[in-house]
mmCIF file of C-alpha atoms and ligand atoms in Angstrom:
data_model
loop_
_atom_site.group_PDB
_atom_site.id
_atom_site.type_symbol
_atom_site.label_atom_id
_atom_site.label_comp_id
_atom_site.label_asym_id
_atom_site.label_seq_id
_atom_site.Cartn_x
_atom_site.Cartn_y
_atom_site.Cartn_z
ATOM 1 C CA UNK K 1 -5.849 -19.493 23.038
ATOM 2 C CA UNK K 2 -2.753 -17.344 23.545
ATOM 3 C CA UNK K 3 -1.338 -15.346 20.631
ATOM 4 C CA UNK K 4 1.811 -13.220 20.555
ATOM 5 C CA UNK K 5 1.475 -9.991 18.628
ATOM 6 C CA UNK K 6 4.892 -8.721 17.528
ATOM 7 C CA UNK K 7 6.308 -5.529 16.028
ATOM 8 C CA UNK K 8 10.023 -5.892 15.261
ATOM 9 C CA UNK K 9 12.117 -2.822 14.479
ATOM 10 C CA UNK K 10 15.731 -2.728 13.356
ATOM 11 C CA UNK K 11 16.984 -2.647 16.975
ATOM 12 C CA UNK K 12 13.797 -3.320 18.942
ATOM 13 C CA UNK K 13 11.111 -5.925 19.433
ATOM 14 C CA UNK K 14 7.731 -5.056 20.909
ATOM 15 C CA UNK K 15 5.317 -7.791 21.937
ATOM 16 C CA UNK K 16 1.886 -8.286 23.463
ATOM 17 C CA UNK K 17 0.631 -11.679 24.615
ATOM 18 C CA UNK K 18 -3.129 -11.761 24.143
ATOM 19 C CA UNK K 19 -5.717 -14.295 25.310
ATOM 20 C CA UNK K 20 -8.441 -14.947 22.752
ATOM 21 C CA UNK K 21 -11.347 -14.824 22.411
ATOM 22 C CA UNK K 22 -11.469 -12.839 25.698
ATOM 23 C CA UNK K 23 -9.090 -10.201 24.194
ATOM 24 C CA UNK K 24 -7.289 -9.884 27.527
ATOM 25 C CA UNK K 25 -3.667 -8.649 27.467
ATOM 26 C CA UNK K 26 -1.669 -11.129 29.545
ATOM 27 C CA UNK K 27 1.751 -9.522 29.164
ATOM 28 C CA UNK K 28 3.481 -6.919 27.052
ATOM 29 C CA UNK K 29 6.984 -5.617 26.677
ATOM 30 C CA UNK K 30 9.798 -4.171 24.693
ATOM 31 C CA UNK K 31 13.345 -5.313 23.894
ATOM 32 C CA UNK K 32 15.549 -2.346 23.039
ATOM 33 C CA UNK K 33 18.999 -1.660 21.591
ATOM 34 C CA UNK K 34 19.203 -5.159 20.079
ATOM 35 C CA UNK K 35 22.632 -5.656 18.500
ATOM 36 C CA UNK K 36 23.970 -2.564 20.293
ATOM 37 C CA UNK K 37 25.733 -1.699 23.559
ATOM 38 C CA UNK K 38 23.480 -1.393 26.604
ATOM 39 C CA UNK K 39 20.596 -3.549 25.404
ATOM 40 C CA UNK K 40 17.732 -4.090 27.847
ATOM 41 C CA UNK K 41 14.134 -5.196 28.093
ATOM 42 C CA UNK K 42 10.953 -4.465 29.992
ATOM 43 C CA UNK K 43 8.085 -6.893 30.500
ATOM 44 C CA UNK K 44 4.801 -6.006 32.169
ATOM 45 C CA UNK K 45 2.347 -8.603 33.451
ATOM 46 C CA UNK K 46 -0.162 -8.895 36.247
ATOM 47 C CA UNK K 47 0.624 -5.383 37.508
ATOM 48 C CA UNK K 48 4.337 -6.254 37.791
ATOM 49 C CA UNK K 49 7.225 -4.886 35.784
ATOM 50 C CA UNK K 50 10.486 -6.652 34.983
ATOM 51 C CA UNK K 51 13.323 -4.488 33.693
ATOM 52 C CA UNK K 52 16.699 -6.073 32.928
ATOM 53 C CA UNK K 53 19.885 -5.172 31.148
ATOM 54 C CA UNK K 54 21.233 -8.049 29.120
ATOM 55 C CA UNK K 55 23.342 -8.562 26.033
ATOM 56 C CA UNK K 56 20.999 -9.042 23.050
ATOM 57 C CA UNK K 57 23.233 -9.912 20.106
ATOM 58 C CA UNK K 58 20.364 -10.232 17.637
ATOM 59 C CA UNK K 59 16.587 -10.681 17.392
ATOM 60 C CA UNK K 60 16.806 -14.468 17.974
ATOM 61 C CA UNK K 61 18.507 -13.879 21.317
ATOM 62 C CA UNK K 62 15.759 -11.399 22.237
ATOM 63 C CA UNK K 63 13.062 -13.949 21.299
ATOM 64 C CA UNK K 64 14.815 -16.679 23.360
ATOM 65 C CA UNK K 65 14.965 -14.291 26.340
ATOM 66 C CA UNK K 66 11.298 -13.476 25.911
ATOM 67 C CA UNK K 67 10.358 -17.155 25.931
ATOM 68 C CA UNK K 68 12.561 -17.797 29.019
ATOM 69 C CA UNK K 69 10.902 -14.915 30.890
ATOM 70 C CA UNK K 70 7.395 -16.084 29.951
ATOM 71 C CA UNK K 71 8.190 -19.557 31.313
ATOM 72 C CA UNK K 72 10.169 -18.477 34.409
ATOM 73 C CA UNK K 73 7.465 -16.080 35.526
ATOM 74 C CA UNK K 74 4.783 -18.668 34.778
ATOM 75 C CA UNK K 75 3.086 -16.273 32.373
ATOM 76 C CA UNK K 76 2.772 -19.424 30.267
ATOM 77 C CA UNK K 77 3.230 -22.900 31.747
ATOM 78 C CA UNK K 78 4.488 -24.499 28.526
ATOM 79 C CA UNK K 79 5.432 -23.307 25.049
ATOM 80 C CA UNK K 80 2.474 -25.222 23.573
ATOM 81 C CA UNK K 81 0.249 -22.535 25.081
ATOM 82 C CA UNK K 82 1.465 -20.033 22.488
ATOM 83 C CA UNK K 83 -0.574 -21.110 19.504
ATOM 84 C CA UNK K 84 0.473 -18.443 17.023
ATOM 85 C CA UNK K 85 2.624 -15.375 16.454
ATOM 86 C CA UNK K 86 1.261 -12.427 14.478
ATOM 87 C CA UNK K 87 3.753 -9.981 12.989
ATOM 88 C CA UNK K 88 3.243 -6.398 11.958
ATOM 89 C CA UNK K 89 4.777 -6.007 8.498
ATOM 90 C CA UNK K 90 4.920 -2.559 6.963
ATOM 91 C CA UNK K 91 4.760 -3.267 3.267
ATOM 92 C CA UNK K 92 3.083 -5.956 1.230
ATOM 93 C CA UNK K 93 3.028 -3.972 -2.018
ATOM 94 C CA UNK K 94 -0.031 -4.545 -4.216
ATOM 95 C CA UNK K 95 0.428 -8.293 -3.834
ATOM 96 C CA UNK K 96 -0.657 -8.952 -0.254
ATOM 97 C CA UNK K 97 -4.338 -8.106 -0.070
ATOM 98 C CA UNK K 98 -4.895 -10.122 3.127
ATOM 99 C CA UNK K 99 -3.034 -11.176 6.233
ATOM 100 C CA UNK K 100 -1.035 -14.280 5.339
ATOM 101 C CA UNK K 101 0.461 -17.405 6.920
ATOM 102 C CA UNK K 102 4.233 -17.075 6.698
ATOM 103 C CA UNK K 103 6.878 -19.515 5.496
ATOM 104 C CA UNK K 104 10.244 -19.059 3.741
ATOM 105 C CA UNK K 105 8.613 -18.836 0.304
ATOM 106 C CA UNK K 106 6.193 -16.097 1.449
ATOM 107 C CA UNK K 107 9.016 -14.210 3.205
ATOM 108 C CA UNK K 108 10.978 -14.181 -0.061
ATOM 109 C CA UNK K 109 7.935 -12.635 -1.774
ATOM 110 C CA UNK K 110 7.631 -10.003 0.981
ATOM 111 C CA UNK K 111 11.331 -9.176 0.646
ATOM 112 C CA UNK K 112 10.601 -7.833 -2.845
ATOM 113 C CA UNK K 113 8.958 -4.860 -1.121
ATOM 114 C CA UNK K 114 11.949 -4.041 1.080
ATOM 115 C CA UNK K 115 12.954 -1.215 -1.233
ATOM 116 C CA UNK K 116 9.511 0.372 -0.691
ATOM 117 C CA UNK K 117 9.854 0.169 3.106
ATOM 118 C CA UNK K 118 13.610 0.107 3.671
ATOM 119 C CA UNK K 119 13.468 1.204 7.324
ATOM 120 C CA UNK K 120 10.821 -1.266 8.483
ATOM 121 C CA UNK K 121 10.399 -4.281 6.198
ATOM 122 C CA UNK K 122 13.839 -5.888 6.639
ATOM 123 C CA UNK K 123 13.470 -5.529 10.421
ATOM 124 C CA UNK K 124 9.930 -6.948 10.409
ATOM 125 C CA UNK K 125 11.173 -9.961 8.420
ATOM 126 C CA UNK K 126 14.129 -10.402 10.764
ATOM 127 C CA UNK K 127 11.599 -10.637 13.618
ATOM 128 C CA UNK K 128 9.673 -13.372 11.796
ATOM 129 C CA UNK K 129 12.858 -15.390 11.140
ATOM 130 C CA UNK K 130 13.813 -15.103 14.825
ATOM 131 C CA UNK K 131 10.496 -16.659 15.883
ATOM 132 C CA UNK K 132 10.794 -19.355 13.184
ATOM 133 C CA UNK K 133 14.191 -20.272 14.656
ATOM 134 C CA UNK K 134 13.253 -20.216 18.346
ATOM 135 C CA UNK K 135 9.690 -21.591 18.059
ATOM 136 C CA UNK K 136 9.850 -23.743 14.895
ATOM 137 C CA UNK K 137 6.507 -25.456 15.551
ATOM 138 C CA UNK K 138 4.440 -22.290 16.084
ATOM 139 C CA UNK K 139 2.729 -20.759 13.015
ATOM 140 C CA UNK K 140 3.578 -17.169 12.085
ATOM 141 C CA UNK K 141 1.167 -14.751 10.406
ATOM 142 C CA UNK K 142 2.035 -11.515 8.607
ATOM 143 C CA UNK K 143 -0.339 -8.558 9.043
ATOM 144 C CA UNK K 144 0.524 -5.743 6.652
ATOM 145 C CA UNK K 145 0.002 -1.993 7.135
ATOM 146 C CA UNK K 146 -0.813 -1.754 3.446
ATOM 147 C CA UNK K 147 -3.421 -4.495 2.889
ATOM 148 C CA UNK K 148 -6.534 -2.671 4.091
ATOM 149 C CA UNK K 149 -5.910 0.036 1.481
ATOM 150 C CA UNK K 150 -5.764 -2.415 -1.409
ATOM 151 C CA UNK K 151 -9.451 -1.824 -2.166
ATOM 152 C CA UNK K 152 -8.670 1.698 -3.448
ATOM 153 C CA UNK K 153 -9.549 2.171 -7.096
ATOM 154 C CA UNK K 154 -6.932 3.059 -9.679
ATOM 155 C CA UNK K 155 -8.261 6.605 -9.896
ATOM 156 C CA UNK K 156 -7.530 7.067 -6.163
ATOM 157 C CA UNK K 157 -4.213 5.226 -5.874
ATOM 158 C CA UNK K 158 -2.545 6.490 -9.049
ATOM 159 C CA UNK K 159 -0.552 9.707 -9.155
ATOM 160 C CA UNK K 160 -1.048 11.919 -12.184
ATOM 161 C CA UNK K 161 2.491 11.205 -13.428
ATOM 162 C CA UNK K 162 3.755 9.228 -16.446
ATOM 163 C CA UNK K 163 1.815 5.952 -16.305
ATOM 164 C CA UNK K 164 5.030 3.922 -16.798
ATOM 165 C CA UNK K 165 6.248 5.012 -13.344
ATOM 166 C CA UNK K 166 3.427 2.844 -12.025
ATOM 167 C CA UNK K 167 3.766 -0.103 -14.416
ATOM 168 C CA UNK K 168 7.590 -0.154 -14.413
ATOM 169 C CA UNK K 169 8.448 0.895 -10.851
ATOM 170 C CA UNK K 170 5.304 0.452 -8.751
ATOM 171 C CA UNK K 171 4.912 4.190 -8.110
ATOM 172 C CA UNK K 172 1.396 4.501 -6.632
ATOM 173 C CA UNK K 173 -0.317 5.296 -3.377
ATOM 174 C CA UNK K 174 -0.065 2.336 -0.970
ATOM 175 C CA UNK K 175 -1.242 3.871 2.298
ATOM 176 C CA UNK K 176 -0.230 2.852 5.820
ATOM 177 C CA UNK K 177 -1.757 2.488 9.343
ATOM 178 C CA UNK K 178 -4.140 0.019 7.663
ATOM 179 C CA UNK K 179 -4.320 -2.257 10.699
ATOM 180 C CA UNK K 180 -5.379 0.662 12.893
ATOM 181 C CA UNK K 181 -7.968 1.998 10.423
ATOM 182 C CA UNK K 182 -9.351 -1.541 10.019
ATOM 183 C CA UNK K 183 -9.596 -1.964 13.807
ATOM 184 C CA UNK K 184 -11.406 1.374 14.097
ATOM 185 C CA UNK K 185 -13.895 0.451 11.352
ATOM 186 C CA UNK K 186 -14.525 -2.949 12.965
ATOM 187 C CA UNK K 187 -15.057 -1.353 16.391
ATOM 188 C CA UNK K 188 -17.471 1.344 15.253
ATOM 189 C CA UNK K 189 -19.419 -0.960 12.957
ATOM 190 C CA UNK K 190 -19.818 -3.521 15.778
ATOM 191 C CA UNK K 191 -20.858 -0.742 18.173
ATOM 192 C CA UNK K 192 -23.433 0.779 15.828
ATOM 193 C CA UNK K 193 -24.418 -2.676 14.529
ATOM 194 C CA UNK K 194 -24.026 -1.586 10.897
ATOM 195 C CA UNK K 195 -21.725 -2.933 8.224
ATOM 196 C CA UNK K 196 -22.594 -0.281 5.620
ATOM 197 C CA UNK K 197 -21.014 2.700 7.390
ATOM 198 C CA UNK K 198 -19.210 5.541 5.664
ATOM 199 C CA UNK K 199 -16.413 6.426 8.078
ATOM 200 C CA UNK K 200 -13.683 9.053 8.092
ATOM 201 C CA UNK K 201 -11.032 7.502 10.340
ATOM 202 C CA UNK K 202 -8.385 9.920 11.658
ATOM 203 C CA UNK K 203 -5.291 8.201 13.100
ATOM 204 C CA UNK K 204 -3.321 11.073 14.583
ATOM 205 C CA UNK K 205 -0.302 10.159 16.676
ATOM 206 C CA UNK K 206 3.322 10.954 16.025
ATOM 207 C CA UNK K 207 2.658 9.670 12.515
ATOM 208 C CA UNK K 208 -0.788 10.369 11.162
ATOM 209 C CA UNK K 209 -3.177 9.442 8.388
ATOM 210 C CA UNK K 210 -6.832 9.734 7.500
ATOM 211 C CA UNK K 211 -8.816 7.058 5.746
ATOM 212 C CA UNK K 212 -12.166 7.248 3.950
ATOM 213 C CA UNK K 213 -13.951 3.914 4.383
ATOM 214 C CA UNK K 214 -17.239 2.821 2.824
ATOM 215 C CA UNK K 215 -18.807 -0.454 4.049
ATOM 216 C CA UNK K 216 -15.452 -1.731 5.292
ATOM 217 C CA UNK K 217 -13.600 -0.910 2.070
ATOM 218 C CA UNK K 218 -11.015 1.865 1.780
ATOM 219 C CA UNK K 219 -11.908 4.518 -0.770
ATOM 220 C CA UNK K 220 -8.899 6.764 -0.130
ATOM 221 C CA UNK K 221 -6.190 7.425 2.451
ATOM 222 C CA UNK K 222 -3.786 10.304 3.022
ATOM 223 C CA UNK K 223 -0.425 8.523 3.238
ATOM 224 C CA UNK K 224 0.954 7.642 -0.166
ATOM 225 C CA UNK K 225 3.861 5.899 -1.826
ATOM 226 C CA UNK K 226 5.548 6.323 1.568
ATOM 227 C CA UNK K 227 4.279 7.490 4.980
ATOM 228 C CA UNK K 228 5.570 11.006 4.223
ATOM 229 C CA UNK K 229 2.431 12.120 2.385
ATOM 230 C CA UNK K 230 -0.874 13.535 3.595
ATOM 231 C CA UNK K 231 -1.498 15.520 6.756
ATOM 232 C CA UNK K 232 1.117 17.372 8.801
ATOM 233 C CA UNK K 233 2.565 15.059 11.489
ATOM 234 C CA UNK K 234 4.886 15.196 14.518
ATOM 235 C CA UNK K 235 8.067 15.333 12.442
ATOM 236 C CA UNK K 236 6.807 14.703 8.876
ATOM 237 C CA UNK K 237 5.750 17.462 6.537
ATOM 238 C CA UNK K 238 2.854 15.684 4.843
ATOM 239 C CA UNK K 239 2.002 16.982 1.354
ATOM 240 C CA UNK K 240 4.338 19.602 -0.103
ATOM 241 C CA UNK K 241 5.216 20.852 -3.577
ATOM 242 C CA UNK K 242 7.943 18.418 -4.783
ATOM 243 C CA UNK K 243 9.817 21.289 -6.493
ATOM 244 C CA UNK K 244 10.877 22.421 -3.023
ATOM 245 C CA UNK K 245 13.276 19.450 -2.898
ATOM 246 C CA UNK K 246 15.672 20.384 -5.765
ATOM 247 C CA UNK K 247 15.358 24.057 -4.776
ATOM 248 C CA UNK K 248 16.517 23.439 -1.179
ATOM 249 C CA UNK K 249 19.154 20.985 -2.419
ATOM 250 C CA UNK K 250 20.734 23.806 -4.444
ATOM 251 C CA UNK K 251 20.454 26.302 -1.590
ATOM 252 C CA UNK K 252 21.951 23.997 1.065
ATOM 253 C CA UNK K 253 24.158 21.626 -0.912
ATOM 254 C CA UNK K 254 22.305 18.710 0.687
ATOM 255 C CA UNK K 255 21.525 15.502 -1.207
ATOM 256 C CA UNK K 256 17.980 14.402 -2.061
ATOM 257 C CA UNK K 257 18.195 11.768 0.692
ATOM 258 C CA UNK K 258 19.179 14.417 3.238
ATOM 259 C CA UNK K 259 16.264 16.647 2.251
ATOM 260 C CA UNK K 260 13.831 13.719 2.413
ATOM 261 C CA UNK K 261 15.267 12.949 5.841
ATOM 262 C CA UNK K 262 14.543 16.569 6.876
ATOM 263 C CA UNK K 263 10.987 16.163 5.568
ATOM 264 C CA UNK K 264 10.574 12.946 7.575
ATOM 265 C CA UNK K 265 12.355 13.892 10.793
ATOM 266 C CA UNK K 266 12.656 17.680 11.107
ATOM 267 C CA UNK K 267 9.366 18.954 9.731
ATOM 268 C CA UNK K 268 5.739 18.886 10.879
ATOM 269 C CA UNK K 269 4.983 20.144 14.403
ATOM 270 C CA UNK K 270 8.714 20.077 15.204
ATOM 271 C CA UNK K 271 9.784 22.006 12.110
ATOM 272 C CA UNK K 272 7.168 24.735 12.355
ATOM 273 C CA UNK K 273 7.209 25.222 16.140
ATOM 274 C CA UNK K 274 10.969 24.770 16.495
ATOM 275 C CA UNK K 275 10.107 23.306 19.915
ATOM 276 C CA UNK K 276 9.038 19.673 19.770
ATOM 277 C CA UNK K 277 7.274 16.988 17.770
ATOM 278 C CA UNK K 278 5.222 16.144 20.836
ATOM 279 C CA UNK K 279 1.736 17.666 20.860
ATOM 280 C CA UNK K 280 1.937 18.165 24.644
ATOM 281 C CA UNK K 281 5.072 20.340 24.476
ATOM 282 C CA UNK K 282 3.678 22.368 21.598
ATOM 283 C CA UNK K 283 0.427 22.857 23.505
ATOM 284 C CA UNK K 284 2.269 24.070 26.625
ATOM 285 C CA UNK K 285 4.266 26.549 24.541
ATOM 286 C CA UNK K 286 1.122 27.738 22.747
ATOM 287 C CA UNK K 287 -0.580 28.274 26.112
ATOM 288 C CA UNK K 288 2.393 30.453 27.077
ATOM 289 C CA UNK K 289 1.836 32.552 23.965
ATOM 290 C CA UNK K 290 4.643 31.191 21.759
ATOM 291 C CA UNK K 291 3.684 32.415 18.271
ATOM 292 C CA UNK K 292 5.269 29.556 16.323
ATOM 293 C CA UNK K 293 3.718 26.936 18.577
ATOM 294 C CA UNK K 294 0.310 28.531 17.966
ATOM 295 C CA UNK K 295 1.032 28.600 14.220
ATOM 296 C CA UNK K 296 2.074 24.929 14.245
ATOM 297 C CA UNK K 297 -1.097 23.899 16.091
ATOM 298 C CA UNK K 298 -3.315 25.881 13.726
ATOM 299 C CA UNK K 299 -1.649 24.396 10.660
ATOM 300 C CA UNK K 300 -1.861 20.884 12.095
ATOM 301 C CA UNK K 301 -5.581 21.134 12.835
ATOM 302 C CA UNK K 302 -6.404 22.838 9.530
ATOM 303 C CA UNK K 303 -4.727 20.199 7.361
ATOM 304 C CA UNK K 304 -6.681 17.444 9.106
ATOM 305 C CA UNK K 305 -9.919 19.425 8.808
ATOM 306 C CA UNK K 306 -9.317 19.988 5.087
ATOM 307 C CA UNK K 307 -8.925 16.264 4.460
ATOM 308 C CA UNK K 308 -12.034 15.483 6.525
ATOM 309 C CA UNK K 309 -14.024 17.869 4.314
ATOM 310 C CA UNK K 310 -12.522 16.321 1.196
ATOM 311 C CA UNK K 311 -13.332 12.787 2.340
ATOM 312 C CA UNK K 312 -16.851 13.818 3.290
ATOM 313 C CA UNK K 313 -17.239 14.861 -0.334
ATOM 314 C CA UNK K 314 -15.619 11.679 -1.640
ATOM 315 C CA UNK K 315 -17.937 9.524 0.497
ATOM 316 C CA UNK K 316 -20.951 11.671 -0.497
ATOM 317 C CA UNK K 317 -21.586 12.322 3.185
ATOM 318 C CA UNK K 318 -19.905 10.437 6.007
ATOM 319 C CA UNK K 319 -21.941 8.650 8.714
ATOM 320 C CA UNK K 320 -19.222 8.864 11.372
ATOM 321 C CA UNK K 321 -15.911 10.613 12.053
ATOM 322 C CA UNK K 322 -13.492 8.801 14.370
ATOM 323 C CA UNK K 323 -10.344 10.051 16.109
ATOM 324 C CA UNK K 324 -7.603 7.783 17.417
ATOM 325 C CA UNK K 325 -3.874 7.389 18.340
ATOM 326 C CA UNK K 326 -1.749 9.542 20.688
ATOM 327 C CA UNK K 327 -3.195 12.939 19.770
ATOM 328 C CA UNK K 328 -6.713 11.798 18.846
ATOM 329 C CA UNK K 329 -7.141 9.772 22.038
ATOM 330 C CA UNK K 330 -5.517 12.209 24.445
ATOM 331 C CA UNK K 331 -5.627 15.820 23.314
ATOM 332 C CA UNK K 332 -8.975 17.487 23.941
ATOM 333 C CA UNK K 333 -7.459 20.753 22.683
ATOM 334 C CA UNK K 334 -6.499 19.349 19.291
ATOM 335 C CA UNK K 335 -9.830 17.507 18.959
ATOM 336 C CA UNK K 336 -11.659 20.780 19.541
ATOM 337 C CA UNK K 337 -9.403 22.701 17.142
ATOM 338 C CA UNK K 338 -10.052 20.151 14.382
ATOM 339 C CA UNK K 339 -13.806 19.969 14.864
ATOM 340 C CA UNK K 340 -14.165 23.745 15.003
ATOM 341 C CA UNK K 341 -12.623 23.811 11.529
ATOM 342 C CA UNK K 342 -15.288 21.541 10.009
ATOM 343 C CA UNK K 343 -18.304 23.504 11.136
ATOM 344 C CA UNK K 344 -19.316 23.976 7.492
ATOM 345 C CA UNK K 345 -20.195 20.253 7.566
ATOM 346 C CA UNK K 346 -22.559 20.863 10.492
ATOM 347 C CA UNK K 347 -20.257 19.042 12.908
ATOM 348 C CA UNK K 348 -20.323 20.343 16.491
ATOM 349 C CA UNK K 349 -18.262 19.377 19.522
ATOM 350 C CA UNK K 350 -19.692 19.071 23.046
ATOM 351 C CA UNK K 351 -17.003 20.506 25.332
ATOM 352 C CA UNK K 352 -18.205 18.582 28.393
ATOM 353 C CA UNK K 353 -18.206 15.272 26.543
ATOM 354 C CA UNK K 354 -14.778 16.081 25.090
ATOM 355 C CA UNK K 355 -13.167 16.514 28.522
ATOM 356 C CA UNK K 356 -11.383 13.153 28.942
ATOM 357 C CA UNK K 357 -8.470 11.019 27.696
ATOM 358 C CA UNK K 358 -7.995 7.586 26.244
ATOM 359 C CA UNK K 359 -11.491 6.090 26.140
ATOM 360 C CA UNK K 360 -14.204 5.153 23.672
ATOM 361 C CA UNK K 361 -16.620 8.104 23.699
ATOM 362 C CA UNK K 362 -18.931 10.227 21.577
ATOM 363 C CA UNK K 363 -17.730 13.845 21.691
ATOM 364 C CA UNK K 364 -20.153 15.586 19.338
ATOM 365 C CA UNK K 365 -23.421 17.311 20.285
ATOM 366 C CA UNK K 366 -26.766 15.621 19.719
ATOM 367 C CA UNK K 367 -27.541 17.929 16.803
ATOM 368 C CA UNK K 368 -24.126 17.456 15.152
ATOM 369 C CA UNK K 369 -24.735 16.459 11.547
ATOM 370 C CA UNK K 370 -22.021 13.793 11.732
ATOM 371 C CA UNK K 371 -21.287 12.093 15.070
ATOM 372 C CA UNK K 372 -17.645 12.157 16.182
ATOM 373 C CA UNK K 373 -16.241 9.314 18.275
ATOM 374 C CA UNK K 374 -12.897 8.922 20.021
ATOM 375 C CA UNK K 375 -11.856 5.273 19.777
ATOM 376 C CA UNK K 376 -8.582 3.987 21.280
ATOM 377 C CA UNK K 377 -6.831 1.968 18.601
ATOM 378 C CA UNK K 378 -5.450 -1.513 19.238
ATOM 379 C CA UNK K 379 -3.294 -2.727 16.366
ATOM 380 C CA UNK K 380 -1.864 -5.528 18.546
ATOM 381 C CA UNK K 381 -5.340 -6.978 19.084
ATOM 382 C CA UNK K 382 -6.172 -6.730 15.380
ATOM 383 C CA UNK K 383 -2.940 -8.644 14.583
ATOM 384 C CA UNK K 384 -3.830 -11.310 17.166
ATOM 385 C CA UNK K 385 -7.381 -11.667 15.794
ATOM 386 C CA UNK K 386 -6.092 -12.124 12.235
ATOM 387 C CA UNK K 387 -3.583 -14.684 13.514
ATOM 388 C CA UNK K 388 -6.307 -16.627 15.310
ATOM 389 C CA UNK K 389 -8.468 -16.636 12.148
ATOM 390 C CA UNK K 390 -5.645 -17.883 9.948
ATOM 391 C CA UNK K 391 -4.391 -20.661 12.214
ATOM 392 C CA UNK K 392 -7.808 -22.022 13.236
HETATM 393 P P1 LIG G 1 3.035 6.614 17.042
HETATM 394 O O1 LIG G 1 2.663 7.230 15.739
HETATM 395 O O2 LIG G 1 4.497 6.683 17.344
HETATM 396 O O3 LIG G 1 2.392 5.267 17.292
HETATM 397 P P2 LIG G 1 1.285 7.519 19.147
HETATM 398 O O4 LIG G 1 -0.017 7.187 18.534
HETATM 399 O O5 LIG G 1 1.725 6.741 20.340
HETATM 400 O O6 LIG G 1 2.436 7.603 18.092
HETATM 401 O O7 LIG G 1 1.246 9.054 19.550
HETATM 402 C C1 LIG G 1 2.288 9.667 20.221
HETATM 403 C C2 LIG G 1 2.078 11.154 20.165
HETATM 404 O O8 LIG G 1 0.832 11.478 20.797
HETATM 405 C C3 LIG G 1 3.108 11.932 20.934
HETATM 406 O O9 LIG G 1 4.204 12.259 20.119
HETATM 407 C C4 LIG G 1 2.346 13.190 21.315
HETATM 408 O O10 LIG G 1 2.562 14.159 20.304
HETATM 409 C C5 LIG G 1 0.902 12.817 21.246
HETATM 410 N N1 LIG G 1 0.200 12.963 22.521
HETATM 411 C C6 LIG G 1 0.053 12.058 23.501
HETATM 412 N N2 LIG G 1 -0.662 12.568 24.525
HETATM 413 C C7 LIG G 1 -0.977 13.844 24.186
HETATM 414 C C8 LIG G 1 -1.699 14.897 24.800
HETATM 415 N N3 LIG G 1 -2.254 14.771 25.995
HETATM 416 N N4 LIG G 1 -1.791 16.065 24.136
HETATM 417 C C9 LIG G 1 -1.237 16.220 22.905
HETATM 418 N N5 LIG G 1 -0.560 15.258 22.272
HETATM 419 C C10 LIG G 1 -0.423 14.086 22.898
#
C-alpha cells in the first residue's frame, strides 16, 4: 500500500510517498513559496531529481501538480494506488489523544486550537483541505505533535500559576515533537525487544526537546505551552525567567510580541554566539577559538545534560538515552559534550563508536551505566504507519 505523508506550512508543502509495510520511500519532495512570486518544487525519486518553477497560487494547485508529476513520471500508475494521506498537525490541544481520521467536522474541532499554534495549525489544516479537494475519495489522517504527550499527569503538565489560567484558558504544558519521540521509543523498544523501557529521548535539531518515557507513556517533556520552552535551541531561548520580557520591553520600547519573536528567532545558539543558529557554523567558529561560539556550545550541551539528569531522577533510573535529529544524528562533537556532562550518572561515551553520522548506533562504552543510542528519526514514516492503521 502507498501512503503520502504530508507536512504543510503556510507557504510550503513537504511530502514523502511511502510503501507499506516495506517502509520504502518511493518519492519525496517540497513545494515552496506557495502563493508567492517565484514558486517552485523539487521531487526526488529513483535517484532522479525534478526541479521546476511554476506558479502555485495556493495549496490545492500544489497538490494537483504533485499528483500530475506522480502520474507523468509513473511513480504511481493510477490515483487508486494512493490509499491514504497522513498529515502532520501541530496542535490537537488536550482533546486529540490519538491520530484521527479527518473530515470537515474533525477539522472544525482542530481549528479551535489554531490560537495555540497560530504559525502551523492553520497551514496544516489548509494542506488537509487541499487534499480533500484534489483527491476527494482518499482518506486523510491527522497525526498531532501533541498527542504522545497527553499521558503526562496533571502534576507534570500544570504550571504553578493561578489554576484558572488552566481551566479558563488552557494554559498548560502540551509538548511537541511527539511523533518523533514516539518513533524513537517504538524503534528502541522493538530493537531491545522490551515494551517496559524507561527512555530519555533527546530530539536535538534546529528545534529541540527532551522527553521522559516510561513503558511507551510520556512522563514529562521539555517543550511547554509553546515550543519556546525547555532546552536551548538553534534560535529559541528555551527556559528563561519571564520577568525578562517586561524588563526588555521597557528598555527597548518593543512590544511583547516583538520580544517573544526575539526569543523564538534571535536567541539560542544564534543569540549567544552572534554567528549562526546552525551547529556546524558554531562548531567551526569554536574550533577557531571564537569565545562566544565556545560559550554557546557549552551552554547548549549543559542545558541538555541538566534535563537528562532531571529526567533520570523522574524515571527513577533510565534504561536508555537516545539522541536524534540534525544535531543528535550528525554532530559527534555535541554528542560528546553532552555525555561528558552526565558523568555523575555513570554514563560514558566511546569515542571510536561515536565517530560517524546519521545511523542507528550505540555510542556508549560497555561499562556505561546507561546505554546511549543514536537513532535517526523518521516522523514521515510514523505518520504513514498511523495512517495505514487507521484506514485498514
Ligand atoms: P528541524 O528542527 O528544523 O527539523 P533538523 O533536525 O533538520 O531541524 O536539524 C537541523 C540542524 O541540525 C541544523 O540547523 C544544524 O544546526 C544541525 N546539524 C546538522 N548537521 C550537523 C553537524 N554535522 N554538526 C552540528 N550540527 C549539525
